[in-house]
Amino acid sequence: MPRTVISRRVAVVAASVALATAATACAGPQGDNAASASGAGGKAGAPQKGGTLQILNRQPQTDFDPARLYTSGGGNVPSLVFRTLTTRNRENGAAGTKVVPDLATDLGKPSKDATVWTYTLKDGLKYEDGTAITSADIKYGIERSFAAELSGGAPYLRDWLIGGADYQGPYKDKKGLDSIEVPDAKTIVFHLNKPEGEFPYLATQTQTTPVPKAKDTGAKYEEHPVSSGPYKVVKNENDGEKLLLERNPHWDAKTDEERKAYPDKIEVNSGLDPAVINQRLSASAGTDAAAVTTDNNLGPAELAKVAGDKKLADRVGTGHFGYTNYLAFNPKVKPFDDPKVRQAIAYAVDRSSVINAAGGSSLALPATTNLPPQKSFGYVKYDHFPAGESGNAAKAKELLKEAGHEKGLTITLTHSNAKDRETSPEIATALQDALKKAGITLELKGLEENDYNDTIHSVKKQPGFFLAHWGADWPSGGPFLAPLFDGRQIVKDGANFNYAQFDDASVNKEIDEINKLTDLDAAAARWGALDKKIGEQALTVPLFHPVYKRLYGKDVKNIVISDWTGVLDVSQVAVK
Amino acid sequence: MSEALLAQEVGTAPAAVPASGARQFWRRLRAQRSAVVAASVVAFLVLVALAAPLLTALEGQDPNTFHPSLVDSAAGGVPLGSFGGISAEHWLGVEPQTGRDLFARIVYGARVSLGVAVFATLLQVFLGVVIGLAAGLGNRAVDQVLSRITDVNVAMPLMVIALALLAVVPPEFPRPVLIALVVGLINWAGTSKIVRAQTLALKSLDYVSAARLSGWGKWKIAHREMLPSLAAPVITYAALLVPQNITVEAALSFLGVGIKPPTPSWGQMLTDADVWYQAAPSYLLIPAALLFVTVLALTVLGEGVRTALDPRSQSRLGGVRRGLLSRRKGGAQ
């Protein structure tokens, strides 16, 4: 059991890293003007079929195998090729945080205690070779993700499915997982070891993509995965650096309400420099006029340049992704064991200078809650230690005096040297300046990125005070709060995310209770209330939620950016 | 008087700068207008660096205070106002995103950039002279060992090693000292090679042989006979090392392993400024121009020192000397 827990934490590290890159990368075109708020942004005129969409990215689409991908909601490019049991709603803003059926006819029928989930497949589902998609293929696809040689996906299936912890995948264990039943070709039943009301969210991940057993080539499957979506892979060079996708003739739009699939071809060019991508998108010359990016934001300096150019500003999409950057305390380290010291720091923080350091008010929103400010997370607004826009130094001094630090306090803030404007020196120096006004001398300890990750995730090495960030695997309070504040998720000898090492019986119990709810709205309200309650402990000082701004080419139409991904949805755009 | 001058010049032995040569050196350095200008620029920059607290007090700013109200937060934090927010309060404008005063950061940055470069140069010269002398004066085995170590040092890629070293040293260690140490310890081989070659040449000269025959020890010979003669090439080389070290500090800070925030250095400013070249050009241009002027001034000065110390360049200085002489003659008449 502990082994599983460790592996899970390791996987979550991978997740947070993936999310971090997604975050730095995610900037969705949507235009923050009124025009795009009404719906689709981009070039005027009705979207038409045809043309070639260019995707210019930093990160190559490596491991293009549904078993190996770690995605939120099925990913961007992967979602063009891989259909899943459920998927994210392809709509702008908050509506895009809803989970909707994809291959299945509904979001799944739960048993009364949410431990058994039953899905029925739609009629007329076919692979790129015309053969029918069966529920046994989905079972096989999930079982593959348990094989050691196809690792990389999220840890939830292993943790939740009965027998998942010990299952080695279908290559070693031909019998398969008993906890996934396929009574007929259209039905699939999952048996979980505990109630999980959010199973429909998990079913959006690419592991629920059908994989025909006869076509499975193991680790080589990523070179030509069999498409169930609107596009098939024609070329995959250099492990996903260059991809060419063409229409899958056997994909039937009648079975797929989510993917629009306007372009005839999609070319992915990755491994590009961030500045080059933005330069090419702003020039929008030649084929770049039909180009978008799914992982490259505008930085503050680029935003400053774009802001002065009306034509360019019209081609910027704005996206929100559930993500919070915050100051983390480890109350096991003095003086952070004293709630008054933690509260004093919360009062002293100058969010306006922190936000400027993060790229300004267009790229970051002030945060006073752990949960991102979106309804699907159950966001409840609270500000237990109001610092105002630029910090309340007087109140902070008062608290420090009560805590016996009337002569001031010298503390160390650990941060990374990554140039990400999230846990980086810019944020740390802004905090240093603000805390000085409250009589707190902040010494900065910048660590190289890997060293930083090792240090903050190790219970043994964890400093008392550091910059941290968190994004959830799906837009709900569960994957946001549980890893950070569930006392049973403290990992002594692995990657720990419960930085405060917070273990409160009533909080743990409430997490279990919410997981039983299959009404996602009801669950969201409870997550929000729980966050507000946890916030009183001052275990974190939320700083800001990032906003993603991305350029797109001048011929690109039908811009849709959901709050689930914060990224321009490549299944919706048209280039004609 | 002119005869005396001429006599002095003719009497100059190669690579020997005796006491009388010091005055001659200054005179020949002063004779080069470019060197004089360069020296004034360097002196000015050193003064600015030393007087940084005074200058910022005069301006009424300090290098680390944030001014969120002076930048346009919605536009990525670009400074409000023209030319990067230049005003009576902020003489060179403010830094994008933070609103920190650029003038204050520039003058404090000069302390770090110049200080690190000078300290690193002194270390390089010290190591180079000691190792070069030891190799030149030592027996065959010592020479072989030291020369091979020097060769290895020459072959070591400075930036790569510096990057690796700076990444592993605990962050508590004061960065400017660390950078100076790393640069100094890695890059001494050039000086050492010059000193060794010069020592070997000097060893065979009559006055050194005479000293040896009269029973002087190696250290005494090194100290009394060699060092004065080595001064010329070493000073010349050192003058050229300083600008090189400034650029190394800038490059290391640019790559993110140099000076730690919030301490300003020109290299660190360039790192942060490079993406702002279109939106806030003055933020990039001011530190870049200063770095350029400093390195150029030091290089010209170094070249001037070399010329002034190098007896073979007399012919090249001929024009100047003639001018000098004729002026002096004119003055005498």
Short mmCIF file of C-alpha atoms in Angstrom, two decimals, chain A residues 446-447 451, chain B residues 163-175 178 182 260:
data_model
loop_
_atom_site.label_atom_id
_atom_site.label_comp_id
_atom_site.label_asym_id
_atom_site.label_seq_id
_atom_site.Cartn_x
_atom_site.Cartn_y
_atom_site.Cartn_z
CA GLY A 446 16.92 30.86 -4.57
CA LEU A 447 17.37 27.25 -5.61
CA ASP A 451 16.80 21.33 -6.29
CA LEU B 163 28.04 27.69 -14.57
CA ALA B 164 28.56 24.30 -12.95
CA LEU B 165 30.42 25.69 -9.94
CA LEU B 166 27.95 28.49 -9.33
CA ALA B 167 25.06 26.05 -9.51
CA VAL B 168 26.40 23.74 -6.79
CA VAL B 169 27.64 26.27 -4.23
CA PRO B 170 25.04 26.85 -1.47
CA PRO B 171 23.03 30.02 -2.02
CA GLU B 172 24.10 31.41 1.37
CA PHE B 173 27.61 32.15 0.06
CA PRO B 174 27.90 35.84 -0.93
CA ARG B 175 27.49 35.87 -4.68
CA LEU B 178 31.87 33.76 -5.24
CA VAL B 182 35.28 31.37 -9.60
CA LYS B 260 21.29 37.26 -6.81
#
